[in-house]
Short mmCIF file of C-alpha atoms in Angstrom, two decimals:
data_model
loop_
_atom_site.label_atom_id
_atom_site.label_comp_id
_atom_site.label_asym_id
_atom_site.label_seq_id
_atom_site.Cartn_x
_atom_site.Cartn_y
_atom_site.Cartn_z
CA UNK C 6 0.00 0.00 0.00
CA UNK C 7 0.71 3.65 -0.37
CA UNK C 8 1.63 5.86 2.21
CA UNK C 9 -2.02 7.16 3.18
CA UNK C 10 -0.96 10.70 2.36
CA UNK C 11 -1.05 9.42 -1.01
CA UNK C 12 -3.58 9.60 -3.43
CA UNK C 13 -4.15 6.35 -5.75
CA UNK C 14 -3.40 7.86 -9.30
CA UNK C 15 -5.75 6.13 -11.48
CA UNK C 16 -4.71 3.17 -13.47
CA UNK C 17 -1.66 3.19 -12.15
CA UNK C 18 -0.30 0.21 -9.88
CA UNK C 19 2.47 1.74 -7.66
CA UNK C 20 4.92 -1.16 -6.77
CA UNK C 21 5.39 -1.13 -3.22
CA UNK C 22 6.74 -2.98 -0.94
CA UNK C 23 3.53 -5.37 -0.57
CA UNK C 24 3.73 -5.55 -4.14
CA UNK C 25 6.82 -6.78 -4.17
CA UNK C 26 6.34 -9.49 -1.47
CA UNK C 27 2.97 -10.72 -3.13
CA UNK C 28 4.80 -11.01 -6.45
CA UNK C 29 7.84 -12.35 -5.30
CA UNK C 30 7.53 -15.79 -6.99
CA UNK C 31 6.08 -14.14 -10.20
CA UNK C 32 8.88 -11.83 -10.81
CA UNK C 33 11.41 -14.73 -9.43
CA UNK C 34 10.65 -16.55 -12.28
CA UNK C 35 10.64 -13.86 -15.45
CA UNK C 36 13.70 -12.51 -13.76
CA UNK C 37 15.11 -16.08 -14.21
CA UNK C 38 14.08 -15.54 -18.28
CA UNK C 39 17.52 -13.36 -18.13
CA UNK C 40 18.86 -17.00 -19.56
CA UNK C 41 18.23 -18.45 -22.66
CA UNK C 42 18.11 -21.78 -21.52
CA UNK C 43 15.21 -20.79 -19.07
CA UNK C 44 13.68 -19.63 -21.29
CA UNK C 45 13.57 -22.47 -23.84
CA UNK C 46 13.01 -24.31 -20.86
CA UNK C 47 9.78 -22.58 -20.54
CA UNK C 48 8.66 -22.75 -23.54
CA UNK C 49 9.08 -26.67 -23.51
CA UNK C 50 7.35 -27.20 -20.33
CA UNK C 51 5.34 -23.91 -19.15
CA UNK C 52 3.23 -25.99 -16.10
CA UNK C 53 6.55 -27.65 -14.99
CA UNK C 54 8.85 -24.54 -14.79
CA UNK C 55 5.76 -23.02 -13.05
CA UNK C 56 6.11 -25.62 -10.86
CA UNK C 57 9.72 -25.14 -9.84
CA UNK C 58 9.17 -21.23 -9.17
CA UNK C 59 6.02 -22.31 -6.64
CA UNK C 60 3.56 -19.52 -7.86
CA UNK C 61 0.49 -18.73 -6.57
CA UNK C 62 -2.81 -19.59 -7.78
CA UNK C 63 -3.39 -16.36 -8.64
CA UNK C 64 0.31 -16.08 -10.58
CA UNK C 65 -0.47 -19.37 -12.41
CA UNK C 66 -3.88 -18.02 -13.67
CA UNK C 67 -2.79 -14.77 -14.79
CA UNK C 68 0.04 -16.34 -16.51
CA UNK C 69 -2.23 -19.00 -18.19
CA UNK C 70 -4.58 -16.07 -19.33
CA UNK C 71 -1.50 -13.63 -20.56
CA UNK C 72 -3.52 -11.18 -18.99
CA UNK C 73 -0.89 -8.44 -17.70
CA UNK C 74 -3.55 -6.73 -15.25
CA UNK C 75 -4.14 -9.97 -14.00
CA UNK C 76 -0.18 -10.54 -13.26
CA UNK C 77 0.51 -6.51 -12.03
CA UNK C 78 -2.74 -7.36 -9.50
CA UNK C 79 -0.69 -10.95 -8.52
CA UNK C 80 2.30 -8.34 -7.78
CA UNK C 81 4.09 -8.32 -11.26
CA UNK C 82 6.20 -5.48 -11.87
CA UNK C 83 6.19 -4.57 -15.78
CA UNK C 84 10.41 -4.54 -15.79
CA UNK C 85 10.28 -8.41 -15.12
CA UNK C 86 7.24 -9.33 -16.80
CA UNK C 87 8.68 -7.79 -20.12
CA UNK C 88 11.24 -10.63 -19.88
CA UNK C 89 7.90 -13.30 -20.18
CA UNK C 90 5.96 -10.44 -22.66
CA UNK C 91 9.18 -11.57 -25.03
CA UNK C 92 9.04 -14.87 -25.01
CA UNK C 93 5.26 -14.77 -25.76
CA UNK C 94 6.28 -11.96 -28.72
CA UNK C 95 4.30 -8.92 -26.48
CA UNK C 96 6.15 -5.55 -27.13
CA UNK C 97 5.46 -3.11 -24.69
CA UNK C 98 2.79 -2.06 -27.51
CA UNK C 99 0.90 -5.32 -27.28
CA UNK C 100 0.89 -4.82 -23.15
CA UNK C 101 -0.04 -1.36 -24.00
CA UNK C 102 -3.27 -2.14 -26.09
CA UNK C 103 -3.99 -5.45 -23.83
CA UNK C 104 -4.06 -3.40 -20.16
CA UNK C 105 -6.17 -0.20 -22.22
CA UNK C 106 -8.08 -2.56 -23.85
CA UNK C 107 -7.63 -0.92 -27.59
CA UNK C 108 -6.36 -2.63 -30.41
CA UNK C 109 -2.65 -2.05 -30.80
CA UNK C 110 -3.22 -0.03 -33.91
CA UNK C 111 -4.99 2.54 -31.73
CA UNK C 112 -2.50 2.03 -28.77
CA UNK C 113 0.10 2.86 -31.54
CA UNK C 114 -2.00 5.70 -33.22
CA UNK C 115 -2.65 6.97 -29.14
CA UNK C 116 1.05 7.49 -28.94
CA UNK C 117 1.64 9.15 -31.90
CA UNK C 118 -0.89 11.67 -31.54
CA UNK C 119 0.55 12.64 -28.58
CA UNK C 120 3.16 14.90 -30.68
CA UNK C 121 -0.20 16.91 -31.83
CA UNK C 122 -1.07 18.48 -28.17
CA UNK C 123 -0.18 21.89 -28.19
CA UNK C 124 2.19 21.58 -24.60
CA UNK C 125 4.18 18.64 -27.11
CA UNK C 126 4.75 20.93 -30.06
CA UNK C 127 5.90 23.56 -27.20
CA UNK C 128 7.95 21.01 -25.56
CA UNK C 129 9.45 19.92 -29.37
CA UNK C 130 9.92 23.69 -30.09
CA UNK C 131 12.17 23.88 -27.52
CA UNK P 7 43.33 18.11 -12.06
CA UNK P 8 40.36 16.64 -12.90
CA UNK P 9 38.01 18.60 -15.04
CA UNK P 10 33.62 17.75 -15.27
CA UNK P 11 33.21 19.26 -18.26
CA UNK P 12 29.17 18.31 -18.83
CA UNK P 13 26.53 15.64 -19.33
CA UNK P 14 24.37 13.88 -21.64
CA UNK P 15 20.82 13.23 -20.55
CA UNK P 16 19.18 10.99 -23.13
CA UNK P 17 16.22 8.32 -22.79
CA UNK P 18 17.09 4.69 -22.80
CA UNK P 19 14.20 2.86 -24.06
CA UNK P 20 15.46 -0.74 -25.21
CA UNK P 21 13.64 0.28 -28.89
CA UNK P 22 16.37 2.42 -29.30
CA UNK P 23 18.82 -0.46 -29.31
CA UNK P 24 16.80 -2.46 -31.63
CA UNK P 25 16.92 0.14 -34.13
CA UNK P 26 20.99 0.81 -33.36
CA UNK P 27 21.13 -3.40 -34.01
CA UNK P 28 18.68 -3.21 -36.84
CA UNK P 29 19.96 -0.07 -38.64
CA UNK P 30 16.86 1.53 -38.76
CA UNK P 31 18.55 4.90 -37.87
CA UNK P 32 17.05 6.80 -40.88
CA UNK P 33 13.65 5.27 -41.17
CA UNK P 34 10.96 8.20 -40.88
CA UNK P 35 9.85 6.74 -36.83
CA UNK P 36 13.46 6.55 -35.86
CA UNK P 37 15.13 9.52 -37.70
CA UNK P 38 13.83 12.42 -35.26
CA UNK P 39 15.50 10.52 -32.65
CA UNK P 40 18.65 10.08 -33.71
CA UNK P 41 18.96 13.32 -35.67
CA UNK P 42 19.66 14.56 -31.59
CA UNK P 43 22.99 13.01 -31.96
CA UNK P 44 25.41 14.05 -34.46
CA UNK P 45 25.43 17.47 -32.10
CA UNK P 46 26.17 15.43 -28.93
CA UNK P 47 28.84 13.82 -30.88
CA UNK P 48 30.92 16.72 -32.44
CA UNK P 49 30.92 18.14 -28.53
CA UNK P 50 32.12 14.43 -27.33
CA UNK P 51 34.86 14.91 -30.12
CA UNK P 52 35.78 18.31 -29.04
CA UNK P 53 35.60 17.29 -25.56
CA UNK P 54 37.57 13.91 -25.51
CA UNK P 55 35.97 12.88 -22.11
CA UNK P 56 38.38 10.18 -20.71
CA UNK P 57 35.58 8.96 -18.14
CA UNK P 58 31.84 8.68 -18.05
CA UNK P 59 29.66 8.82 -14.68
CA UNK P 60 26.43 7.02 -15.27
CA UNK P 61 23.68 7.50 -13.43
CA UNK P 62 20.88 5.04 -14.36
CA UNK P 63 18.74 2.55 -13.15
CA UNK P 64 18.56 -1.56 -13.43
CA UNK P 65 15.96 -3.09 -14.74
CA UNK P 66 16.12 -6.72 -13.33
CA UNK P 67 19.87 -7.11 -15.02
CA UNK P 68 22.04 -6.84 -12.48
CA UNK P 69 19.41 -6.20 -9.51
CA UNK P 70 16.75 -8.89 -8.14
CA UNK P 71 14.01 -7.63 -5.76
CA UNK P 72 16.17 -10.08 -3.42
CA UNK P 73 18.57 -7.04 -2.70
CA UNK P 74 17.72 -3.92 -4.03
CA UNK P 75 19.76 -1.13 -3.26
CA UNK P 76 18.51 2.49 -3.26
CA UNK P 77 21.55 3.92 -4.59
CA UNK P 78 24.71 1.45 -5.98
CA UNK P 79 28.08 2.25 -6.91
CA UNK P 80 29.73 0.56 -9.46
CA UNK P 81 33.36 -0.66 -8.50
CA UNK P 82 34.45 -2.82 -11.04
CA UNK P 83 37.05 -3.34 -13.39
CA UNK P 84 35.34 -4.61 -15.89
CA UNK P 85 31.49 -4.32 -16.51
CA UNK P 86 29.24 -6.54 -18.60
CA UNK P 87 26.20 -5.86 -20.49
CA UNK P 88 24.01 -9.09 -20.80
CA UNK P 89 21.00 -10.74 -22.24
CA UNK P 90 17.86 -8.93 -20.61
CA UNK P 91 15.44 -11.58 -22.15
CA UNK P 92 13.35 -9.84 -24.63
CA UNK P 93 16.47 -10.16 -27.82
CA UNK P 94 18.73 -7.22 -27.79
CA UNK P 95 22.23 -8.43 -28.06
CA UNK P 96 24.36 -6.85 -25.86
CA UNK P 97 26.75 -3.68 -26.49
CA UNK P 98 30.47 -3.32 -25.90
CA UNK P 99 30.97 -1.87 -22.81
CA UNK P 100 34.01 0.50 -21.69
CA UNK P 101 36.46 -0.83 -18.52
CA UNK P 102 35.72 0.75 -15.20
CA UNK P 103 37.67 3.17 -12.93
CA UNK P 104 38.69 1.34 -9.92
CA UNK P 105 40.35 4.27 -7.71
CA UNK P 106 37.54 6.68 -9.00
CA UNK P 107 34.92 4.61 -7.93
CA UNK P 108 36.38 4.10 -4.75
CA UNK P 109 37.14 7.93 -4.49
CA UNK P 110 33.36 8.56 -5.07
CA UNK P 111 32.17 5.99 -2.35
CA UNK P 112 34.38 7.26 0.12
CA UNK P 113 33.35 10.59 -0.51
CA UNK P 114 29.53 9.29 -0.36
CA UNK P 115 29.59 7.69 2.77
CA UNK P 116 31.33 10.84 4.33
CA UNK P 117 28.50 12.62 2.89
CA UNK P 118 26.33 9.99 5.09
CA UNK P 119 24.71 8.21 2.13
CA UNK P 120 24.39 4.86 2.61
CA UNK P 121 25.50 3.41 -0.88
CA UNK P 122 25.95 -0.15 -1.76
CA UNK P 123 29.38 -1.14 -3.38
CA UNK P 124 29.87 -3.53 -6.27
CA UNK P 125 32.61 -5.05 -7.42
CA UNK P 126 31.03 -7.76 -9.97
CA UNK P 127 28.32 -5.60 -11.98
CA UNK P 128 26.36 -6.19 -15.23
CA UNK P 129 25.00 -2.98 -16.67
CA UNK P 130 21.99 -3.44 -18.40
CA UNK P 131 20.70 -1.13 -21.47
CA UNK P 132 20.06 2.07 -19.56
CA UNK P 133 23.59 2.16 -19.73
CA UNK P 134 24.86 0.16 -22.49
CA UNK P 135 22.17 1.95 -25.24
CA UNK P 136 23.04 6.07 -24.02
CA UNK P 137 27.36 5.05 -24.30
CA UNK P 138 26.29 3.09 -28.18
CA UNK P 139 24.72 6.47 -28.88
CA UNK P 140 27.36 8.81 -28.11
CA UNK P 141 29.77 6.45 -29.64
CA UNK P 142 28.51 4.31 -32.34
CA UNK P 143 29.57 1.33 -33.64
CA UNK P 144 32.62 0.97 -30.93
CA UNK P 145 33.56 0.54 -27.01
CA UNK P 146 32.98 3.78 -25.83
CA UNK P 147 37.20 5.32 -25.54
CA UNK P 148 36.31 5.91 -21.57
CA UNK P 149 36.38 4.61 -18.57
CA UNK P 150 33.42 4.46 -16.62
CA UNK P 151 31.36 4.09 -12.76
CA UNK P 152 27.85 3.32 -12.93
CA UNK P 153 25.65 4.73 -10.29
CA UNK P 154 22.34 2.83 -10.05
CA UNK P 155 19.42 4.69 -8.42
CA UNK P 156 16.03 2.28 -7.46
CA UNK P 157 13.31 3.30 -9.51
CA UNK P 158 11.80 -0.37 -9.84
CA UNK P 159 10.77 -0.83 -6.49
CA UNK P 160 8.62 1.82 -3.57
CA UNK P 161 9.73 3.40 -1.99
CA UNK P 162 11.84 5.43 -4.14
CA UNK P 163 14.67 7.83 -3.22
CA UNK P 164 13.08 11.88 -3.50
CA UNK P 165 14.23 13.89 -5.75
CA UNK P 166 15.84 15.86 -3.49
CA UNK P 167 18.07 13.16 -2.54
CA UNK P 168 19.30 12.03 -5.62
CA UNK P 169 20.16 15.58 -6.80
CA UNK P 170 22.01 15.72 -2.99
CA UNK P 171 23.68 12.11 -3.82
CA UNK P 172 24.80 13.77 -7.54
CA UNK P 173 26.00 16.51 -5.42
CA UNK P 174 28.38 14.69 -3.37
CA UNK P 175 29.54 12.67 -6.17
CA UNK P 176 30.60 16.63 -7.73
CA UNK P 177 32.37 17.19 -4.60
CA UNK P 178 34.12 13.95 -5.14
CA UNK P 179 34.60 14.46 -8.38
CA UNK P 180 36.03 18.04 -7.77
CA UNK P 181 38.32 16.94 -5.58
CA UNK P 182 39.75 14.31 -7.61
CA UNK P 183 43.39 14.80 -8.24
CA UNK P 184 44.10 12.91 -11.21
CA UNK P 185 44.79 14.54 -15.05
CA UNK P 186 41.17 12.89 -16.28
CA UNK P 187 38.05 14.96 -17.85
CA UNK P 188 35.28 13.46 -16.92
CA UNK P 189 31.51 13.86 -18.10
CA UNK P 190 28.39 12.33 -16.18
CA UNK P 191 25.01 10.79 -18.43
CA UNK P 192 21.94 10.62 -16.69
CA UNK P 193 19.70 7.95 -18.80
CA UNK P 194 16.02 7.12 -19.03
CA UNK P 195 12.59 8.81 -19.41
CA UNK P 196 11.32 10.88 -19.89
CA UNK P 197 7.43 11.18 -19.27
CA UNK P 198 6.08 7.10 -19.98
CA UNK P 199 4.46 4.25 -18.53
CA UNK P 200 4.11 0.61 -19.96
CA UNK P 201 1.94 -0.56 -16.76
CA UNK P 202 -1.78 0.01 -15.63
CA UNK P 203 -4.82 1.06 -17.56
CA UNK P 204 -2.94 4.58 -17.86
CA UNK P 205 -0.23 2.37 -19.91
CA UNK P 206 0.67 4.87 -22.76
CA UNK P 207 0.85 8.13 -20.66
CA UNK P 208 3.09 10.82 -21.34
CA UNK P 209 3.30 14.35 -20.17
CA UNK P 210 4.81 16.92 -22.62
CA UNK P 211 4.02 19.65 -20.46
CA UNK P 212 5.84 18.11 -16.99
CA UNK P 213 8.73 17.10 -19.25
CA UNK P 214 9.61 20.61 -20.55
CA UNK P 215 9.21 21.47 -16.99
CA UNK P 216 12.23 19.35 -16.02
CA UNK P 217 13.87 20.38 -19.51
CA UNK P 218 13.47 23.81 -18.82
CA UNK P 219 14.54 23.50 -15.77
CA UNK P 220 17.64 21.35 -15.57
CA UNK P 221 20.77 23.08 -16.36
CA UNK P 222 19.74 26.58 -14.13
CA UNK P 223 17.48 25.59 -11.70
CA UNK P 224 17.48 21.69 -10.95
CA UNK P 225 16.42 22.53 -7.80
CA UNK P 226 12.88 22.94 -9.05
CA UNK P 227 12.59 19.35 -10.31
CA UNK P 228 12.83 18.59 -6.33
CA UNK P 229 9.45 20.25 -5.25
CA UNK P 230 7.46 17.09 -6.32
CA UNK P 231 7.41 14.09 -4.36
CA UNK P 232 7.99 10.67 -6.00
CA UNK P 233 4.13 9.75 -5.64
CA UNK P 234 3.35 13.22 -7.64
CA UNK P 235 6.00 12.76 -10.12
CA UNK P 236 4.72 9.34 -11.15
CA UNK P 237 1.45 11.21 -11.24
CA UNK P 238 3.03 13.79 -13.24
CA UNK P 239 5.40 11.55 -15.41
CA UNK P 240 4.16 8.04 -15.29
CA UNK P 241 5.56 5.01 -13.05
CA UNK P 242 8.44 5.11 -15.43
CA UNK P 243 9.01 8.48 -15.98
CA UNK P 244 10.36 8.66 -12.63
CA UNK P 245 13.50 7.69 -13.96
CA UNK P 246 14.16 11.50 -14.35
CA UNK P 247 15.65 10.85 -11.08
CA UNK P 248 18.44 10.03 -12.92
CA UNK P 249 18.71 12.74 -15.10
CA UNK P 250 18.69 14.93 -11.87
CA UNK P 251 21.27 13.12 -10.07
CA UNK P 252 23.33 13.34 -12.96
CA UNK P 253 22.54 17.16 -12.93
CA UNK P 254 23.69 17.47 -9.15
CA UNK P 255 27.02 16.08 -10.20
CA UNK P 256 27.82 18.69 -12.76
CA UNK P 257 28.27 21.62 -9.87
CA UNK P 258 26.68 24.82 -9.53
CA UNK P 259 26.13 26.01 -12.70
CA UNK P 260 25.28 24.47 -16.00
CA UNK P 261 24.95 25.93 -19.53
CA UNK P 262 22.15 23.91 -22.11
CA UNK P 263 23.93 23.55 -25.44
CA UNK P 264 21.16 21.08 -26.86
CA UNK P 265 17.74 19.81 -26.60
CA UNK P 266 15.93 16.88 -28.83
CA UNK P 267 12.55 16.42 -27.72
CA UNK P 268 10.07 13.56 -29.72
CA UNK P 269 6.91 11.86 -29.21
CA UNK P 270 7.17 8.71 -29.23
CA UNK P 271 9.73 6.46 -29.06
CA UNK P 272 8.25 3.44 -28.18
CA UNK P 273 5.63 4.51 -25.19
CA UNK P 274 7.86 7.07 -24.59
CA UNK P 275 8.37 10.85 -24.71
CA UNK P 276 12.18 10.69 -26.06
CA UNK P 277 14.69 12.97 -24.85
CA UNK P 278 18.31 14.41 -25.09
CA UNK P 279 20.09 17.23 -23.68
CA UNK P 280 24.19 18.28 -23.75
CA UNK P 281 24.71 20.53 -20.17
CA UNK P 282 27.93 21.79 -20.17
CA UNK P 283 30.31 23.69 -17.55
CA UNK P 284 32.72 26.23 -17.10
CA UNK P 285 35.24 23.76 -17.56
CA UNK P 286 34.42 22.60 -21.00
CA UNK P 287 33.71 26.18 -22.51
CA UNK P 288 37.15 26.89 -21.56
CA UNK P 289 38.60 23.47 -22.51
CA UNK P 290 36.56 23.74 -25.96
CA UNK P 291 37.52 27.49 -26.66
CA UNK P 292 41.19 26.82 -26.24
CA UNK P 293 41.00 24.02 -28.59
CA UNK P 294 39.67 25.89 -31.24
CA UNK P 295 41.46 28.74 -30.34
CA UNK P 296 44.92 26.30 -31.22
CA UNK P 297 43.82 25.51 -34.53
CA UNK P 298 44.76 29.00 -36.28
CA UNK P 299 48.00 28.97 -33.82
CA UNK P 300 48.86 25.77 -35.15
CA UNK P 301 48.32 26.23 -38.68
#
């Protein structure tokens, strides 16, 4: 949890320490995807390497979905979970589009229009 | 006598190194991006840095949420940059400067921050991407000490702190003895965030704040607290912590001598800036002022 001073910005997960206990075993295991060979090793037997990094119920699920809100709520942080998003081809586009719920054409087109607000084309001026 | 002559702030976004790998440099996405450094690069050639302070943070490379230091010091002789899972092959990475590094922590711990020391460090891309941009296609010709600062895991170091810890690293820095000039990069950001249903935030407006605000008043960039600048920047746009540690390290005063701002690279609002100091006007002046002399 946040301090209680602070304000929950919305849809925005703050990792914290709780959210780093809770997803301990989640995060153990894409950190682990550092390695090639984990990672092929993963791929070969997903339930089985699950296994030997002792996730939660509510890890296993999210990870069985490949639903990231779902793994940031089981105490993923988005740094390690990138290291799974690549072996299951997710750029950080694909995460994008799945956690907004657009398609990643408008995630993509959402970015680049960005560039059109006027504080961006004061902020590109200079 | 030691010289800090400036820094290079520039984003880090791992995209960046798939289009360095790719050579997608000049495609239309890519080529407002790197268009910001053929200007960095002319100053890196008129200043000849010898060693590069980075300020950056791991992003599960080096740094598990077993131990996770608030503030790390690189110590090493050698550094490596490794496989961070998702396919970007690594980049050559300069040696390290022992008896700096060592100079900096004692200096640090006088100052009363409690650092952590490392002598056997991999550097992941917010370091390895910024030293292949300012010198492409080659080992960066420096020596280097990293200087991790958390931004993975709350509770994050203020603002205020890390420009104090860039301080003291300037005071160490100053009081260095030996012939080297030295430059600092502070990597990452600026405005983004990849998690939450606010995945794909930016903030042009906050980001020209800290712009506008780096090289005379970094100060300013302190009056936040970490839980409004992720509100104002995104839960990875805090990593303008770095930039502002980096900052503290340059000294007093800092001149801007260029800006690159573009939306987006990747999820993220892409920067780069070139601070420099007294020291490298003069050092820069008297070079060019030896050409005619020469000739």
């Amino acid at each position: 949890m946040a301090s209680a001073a602070n304000k929950p910005i919305p849809g925005t997960h703050i990792f914290d320490g709780a959210a780093a206990q809770k997803g301990y075993a989640l995060n153990a295991m894409c950190y682990s995807f550092n390695s090639a060979a984990n990672r092929d090793a993963f791929v070969r037997d997903e339930a089985a390497y699950i296994d030997k990094f002792q996730l939660t119920p509510e890890q296993r699920a999210a990870v069985a979905a490949r639903n990231v809100l779902q793994m940031i709520a089981a105490g993923g942080n988005v740094y390690f979970l990138a290291k799974l998003a690549g072996i299951l081809g997710l750029n950080v586009q694909d995460l994008g589009a799945q956690q907004t719920g657009m398609s990643v054409d408008a995630f993509k087109q959402m970015l680049l229009d960005q560039a059109k607000t006027p504080a961006a084309r004061e902020a590109i001026r200079g | 006598m030691a010289k800090v002559i400036g820094g290079v702030f520039t984003s880090h976004v791992p995209a960046i190194g798939g289009a360095i790998q790719r050579g997608a440099q000049n495609e239309p996405y890519w080529k407002p991006f790197f268009d910001a450094w053929p200007p960095v690069r002319e100053w890196l050639d008129v200043q000849q840095p010898d060693v590069v302070i980075m300020f950056y943070n791991d992003h599960g490379l080096n740094f598990f949420l077993d131990k996770m230091p608030t503030f790390a010091v690189g110590a090493a002789p050698v550094y490596r940059n490794e496989d961070e899972g998702w396919g970007l092959h690594p980049f050559p990475i300069p040696p390290g400067h022992t008896d700096l590094s060592w100079a900096i922590i004692e200096k640090l711990v006088e100052e009363e921050f409690d650092i952590t020391t490392c002598q056997d460090m991999a550097v992941d891309h917010a370091a390895s991407i910024p030293l292949a941009l300012a010198w492409p296609g080659r080992e960066a010709p420096v020596r280097i000490v990293p200087i991790t600062i958390n931004t993975v895991q709350h509770p994050l170091p203020s603002a205020k702190r890390c420009l104090a810890l860039g301080r003291a690293v300037g005071k160490a820095l100053a009081e260095w003895q030996g012939p080297e000039k030295i430059m600092v990069m502070g990597t990452g950001g600026l405005s983004h965030q990849l998690d939450g249903e606010r995945a794909g935030f930016m903030n042009a407006e906050y980001d020209k704040f800290c712009m506008d605000n780096l090289s005379s008043d970094p100060d300013a960039l302190t009056r936040h607290s970490v839980h409004e600048m992720v509100e104002l920047s995104g839960t990875q746009g805090v990593e303008v912590l770095n930039w502002i540690a980096a900052r503290g390290a340059l000294g007093a005063t800092a001149r801007e001598l260029t800006r690159t701002y573009h939306i987006p690279i990747s999820n993220t609002a892409a920067a780069v800036m070139v601070l420099e100091t007294e020291a490298a006007v003069q050092s820069g002046k008297a070079s060019s002022e030896a050409i005619p002399a020469m000739a």
